[in-house]
């Protein structure tokens, strides 16, 4: 009683006078074919859901700068109101300097895949942002790069925080180095790892002397 999908074709059987006296029917079980089609549709749906709902900005572009596809996160990250709006621009506009894009394409041609590549992009309002990007090149059989697909995240705030932290670190290093009291850093093994200018003077070290005793 099990039902199965089939594909059928038929041809008439004729007598010597060209009268139809019967028909030949050919049936083909399409169970496996339908199952593969269903699996393919599900895979495409999973990919599309991942693409559209990814918090990272995902995109597909030609090397000439034509944006073929992207998700809402990509548009939002770059300050555009919708996918439709950003699809109408050429991605060469996203690079503050043309040589940035040329260098990026040269690296991709050479490496095929770029991981955690740091780039600077320009938003719709002209603001420059720092992003980290993973990119996969799509090549023809002869090795020519024709497209690339990537995932980008805006790390501008993180970069600004790193810069501020480095400024604070430099500031306190100067305070320590110029402090009138001698300041030293000693390892658990009892070795000097750092000595301020005053400490070097106290212990008779020159600035060029090693203090790893």
Coordinates of C-alpha atoms in Angstrom, one line a residue:
X1 CA 0.0 0.0 0.0
X2 CA 3.0 2.3 -0.1
X3 CA 2.8 5.2 -2.5
X4 CA 5.8 6.3 -4.6
X5 CA 6.4 9.2 -6.9
X6 CA 6.9 8.1 -10.6
X7 CA 7.7 9.6 -14.0
X8 CA 5.9 8.0 -16.9
X9 CA 6.0 8.2 -20.7
X10 CA 4.0 6.4 -23.3
X11 CA 3.9 5.5 -27.0
X12 CA 1.0 4.2 -29.1
X13 CA 1.0 0.7 -30.7
X14 CA -0.4 0.7 -34.2
X15 CA -1.4 -2.0 -36.7
X16 CA -0.6 -2.2 -40.4
X17 CA -3.3 0.3 -41.1
X18 CA -2.0 2.8 -38.6
X19 CA -4.8 2.2 -36.2
X20 CA -4.0 2.5 -32.5
X21 CA -4.4 -0.9 -31.0
X22 CA -2.6 -0.3 -27.7
X23 CA -0.2 1.8 -25.8
X24 CA 3.2 1.1 -24.2
X25 CA 3.8 2.8 -20.8
X26 CA 7.2 3.2 -19.2
X27 CA 7.3 4.1 -15.5
X28 CA 10.4 5.3 -13.5
X29 CA 10.6 5.3 -9.7
X30 CA 11.5 8.9 -8.7
X31 CA 11.7 8.2 -4.9
X32 CA 15.5 8.7 -4.8
X33 CA 15.5 11.6 -7.2
X34 CA 12.7 13.4 -5.2
X35 CA 14.6 12.8 -1.9
X36 CA 17.8 14.4 -3.4
X37 CA 15.8 17.4 -4.6
X38 CA 14.2 17.8 -1.1
X39 CA 17.6 17.5 0.6
X40 CA 19.0 20.1 -1.8
X41 CA 16.2 22.5 -1.1
X42 CA 16.7 22.1 2.7
X43 CA 20.5 22.7 2.3
X44 CA 19.8 25.9 0.3
X45 CA 17.3 27.0 3.0
X46 CA 19.9 26.4 5.7
X47 CA 22.5 28.3 3.8
X48 CA 20.2 31.2 3.1
X49 CA 19.1 31.4 6.8
X50 CA 22.7 31.3 7.9
X51 CA 23.6 34.0 5.3
X52 CA 20.7 36.3 6.1
X53 CA 20.7 35.9 9.9
X54 CA 24.4 36.0 10.5
X55 CA 25.5 38.8 12.8
X56 CA 28.6 39.3 10.7
X57 CA 28.2 41.2 7.5
X58 CA 28.3 38.6 4.7
X59 CA 28.6 39.5 1.0
X60 CA 29.4 38.2 -2.5
X61 CA 31.1 40.5 -4.9
X62 CA 32.8 40.5 -8.3
X63 CA 36.4 41.7 -8.6
X64 CA 35.1 44.8 -10.5
X65 CA 33.1 45.8 -7.4
X66 CA 29.6 44.7 -8.3
X67 CA 27.9 43.5 -5.1
X68 CA 26.0 40.4 -6.1
X69 CA 24.5 39.6 -2.7
X70 CA 24.7 40.5 1.0
X71 CA 22.8 40.3 4.2
X72 CA 21.2 43.0 6.3
X73 CA 24.1 43.1 8.8
X74 CA 26.5 44.0 5.9
X75 CA 24.2 46.9 4.9
X76 CA 23.8 48.1 8.5
X77 CA 27.5 47.9 9.3
X78 CA 28.3 50.2 6.4
X79 CA 25.5 52.7 7.2
X80 CA 23.0 51.8 4.5
X81 CA 19.3 51.5 5.2
X82 CA 18.6 48.3 3.3
X83 CA 20.1 45.5 1.3
X84 CA 18.5 47.0 -1.9
X85 CA 20.3 50.3 -1.3
X86 CA 23.8 48.9 -0.9
X87 CA 23.4 46.5 -3.8
X88 CA 23.1 49.6 -6.0
X89 CA 26.6 50.8 -5.2
X90 CA 30.0 49.7 -6.4
X91 CA 32.1 48.2 -3.6
X92 CA 35.1 50.2 -4.8
X93 CA 33.4 53.1 -2.9
X94 CA 33.9 51.3 0.3
X95 CA 37.6 51.7 0.3
X96 CA 39.0 55.1 1.4
X97 CA 42.0 54.6 -0.9
X98 CA 42.1 52.7 -4.2
X99 CA 45.4 51.1 -3.3
X100 CA 43.7 49.4 -0.3
X101 CA 41.5 47.5 -2.7
X102 CA 44.3 46.7 -5.1
X103 CA 46.4 45.3 -2.2
X104 CA 43.5 43.3 -1.0
X105 CA 42.9 41.7 -4.4
X106 CA 46.6 40.9 -4.9
X107 CA 46.7 39.1 -1.5
X108 CA 43.5 37.2 -2.3
X109 CA 44.9 36.1 -5.7
X110 CA 48.0 34.9 -4.0
X111 CA 46.6 33.3 -0.8
X112 CA 43.1 32.2 -2.2
X113 CA 41.8 32.6 1.4
X114 CA 42.3 35.5 3.8
X115 CA 41.7 34.9 7.5
X116 CA 41.4 37.6 10.1
X117 CA 42.5 40.2 7.6
X118 CA 42.2 43.8 9.0
X119 CA 40.9 46.4 6.6
X120 CA 39.6 50.0 6.7
X121 CA 36.3 50.7 5.0
X122 CA 34.2 53.8 4.4
X123 CA 30.6 54.0 5.6
X124 CA 27.9 55.8 3.6
X125 CA 28.3 59.0 5.7
X126 CA 32.1 59.0 5.0
X127 CA 33.1 57.6 8.4
X128 CA 36.0 55.2 8.3
X129 CA 35.7 52.0 10.3
X130 CA 38.2 49.2 11.0
X131 CA 37.0 45.7 10.2
X132 CA 38.3 42.2 10.4
X133 CA 37.4 40.0 7.5
X134 CA 37.5 36.4 6.3
X135 CA 37.4 36.1 2.6
X136 CA 37.3 33.2 0.1
X137 CA 38.2 33.7 -3.5
X138 CA 36.2 32.1 -6.3
X139 CA 38.4 31.2 -9.3
X140 CA 37.9 30.1 -12.9
X141 CA 39.5 26.8 -14.1
X142 CA 42.4 28.8 -15.5
X143 CA 43.1 30.4 -12.1
X144 CA 41.6 33.8 -12.7
X145 CA 39.9 35.4 -9.7
X146 CA 36.3 36.4 -10.7
X147 CA 34.4 36.7 -7.4
X148 CA 34.9 36.6 -3.7
X149 CA 32.8 35.9 -0.6
X150 CA 33.5 37.4 2.8
X151 CA 32.4 37.9 6.3
X152 CA 33.3 41.1 8.1
X153 CA 33.0 42.5 11.7
X154 CA 33.4 46.1 12.8
X155 CA 36.2 46.2 15.3
X156 CA 36.5 50.0 15.4
X157 CA 35.6 50.4 19.1
X158 CA 38.0 47.6 20.0
X159 CA 40.8 49.3 18.0
X160 CA 40.1 52.6 19.7
X161 CA 40.2 51.0 23.1
X162 CA 43.5 49.4 22.2
X163 CA 44.9 52.7 21.2
X164 CA 43.7 54.4 24.4
X165 CA 45.1 51.5 26.5
X166 CA 48.5 51.9 24.7
X167 CA 48.4 55.7 25.5
X168 CA 47.7 55.0 29.1
X169 CA 50.5 52.3 29.2
X170 CA 53.0 54.8 27.7
X171 CA 51.9 57.5 30.1
X172 CA 52.5 55.3 33.2
X173 CA 55.7 53.9 31.8
X174 CA 57.0 57.5 31.5
X175 CA 55.9 58.2 35.1
X176 CA 57.7 55.1 36.4
X177 CA 60.8 55.7 34.3
X178 CA 61.1 59.3 35.5
X179 CA 60.1 58.7 39.1
X180 CA 62.6 60.0 41.7
X181 CA 62.4 56.7 43.7
X182 CA 64.0 53.6 42.3
X183 CA 61.4 51.1 40.9
X184 CA 62.4 47.6 40.0
X185 CA 60.6 44.5 38.8
X186 CA 61.9 41.2 40.1
X187 CA 61.0 37.7 38.9
X188 CA 60.1 34.8 41.3
X189 CA 63.6 33.5 40.7
X190 CA 65.0 36.8 42.1
X191 CA 66.1 38.2 38.7
X192 CA 65.8 41.9 37.8
X193 CA 63.4 42.2 34.9
X194 CA 63.1 46.0 35.0
X195 CA 64.7 48.9 36.7
X196 CA 63.7 52.6 36.4
X197 CA 66.3 55.2 35.6
X198 CA 66.6 56.1 39.3
X199 CA 67.1 52.4 40.2
X200 CA 69.7 52.0 37.6
X201 CA 71.6 54.9 39.0
X202 CA 71.3 53.5 42.5
X203 CA 72.7 50.1 41.5
X204 CA 75.3 51.5 39.1
X205 CA 73.7 50.2 35.8
X206 CA 74.1 52.1 32.6
X207 CA 71.0 52.4 30.4
X208 CA 72.5 49.9 28.0
X209 CA 73.4 47.3 30.7
X210 CA 71.4 44.1 30.9
X211 CA 69.6 43.8 34.3
X212 CA 68.6 40.2 33.9
X213 CA 70.9 39.0 36.6

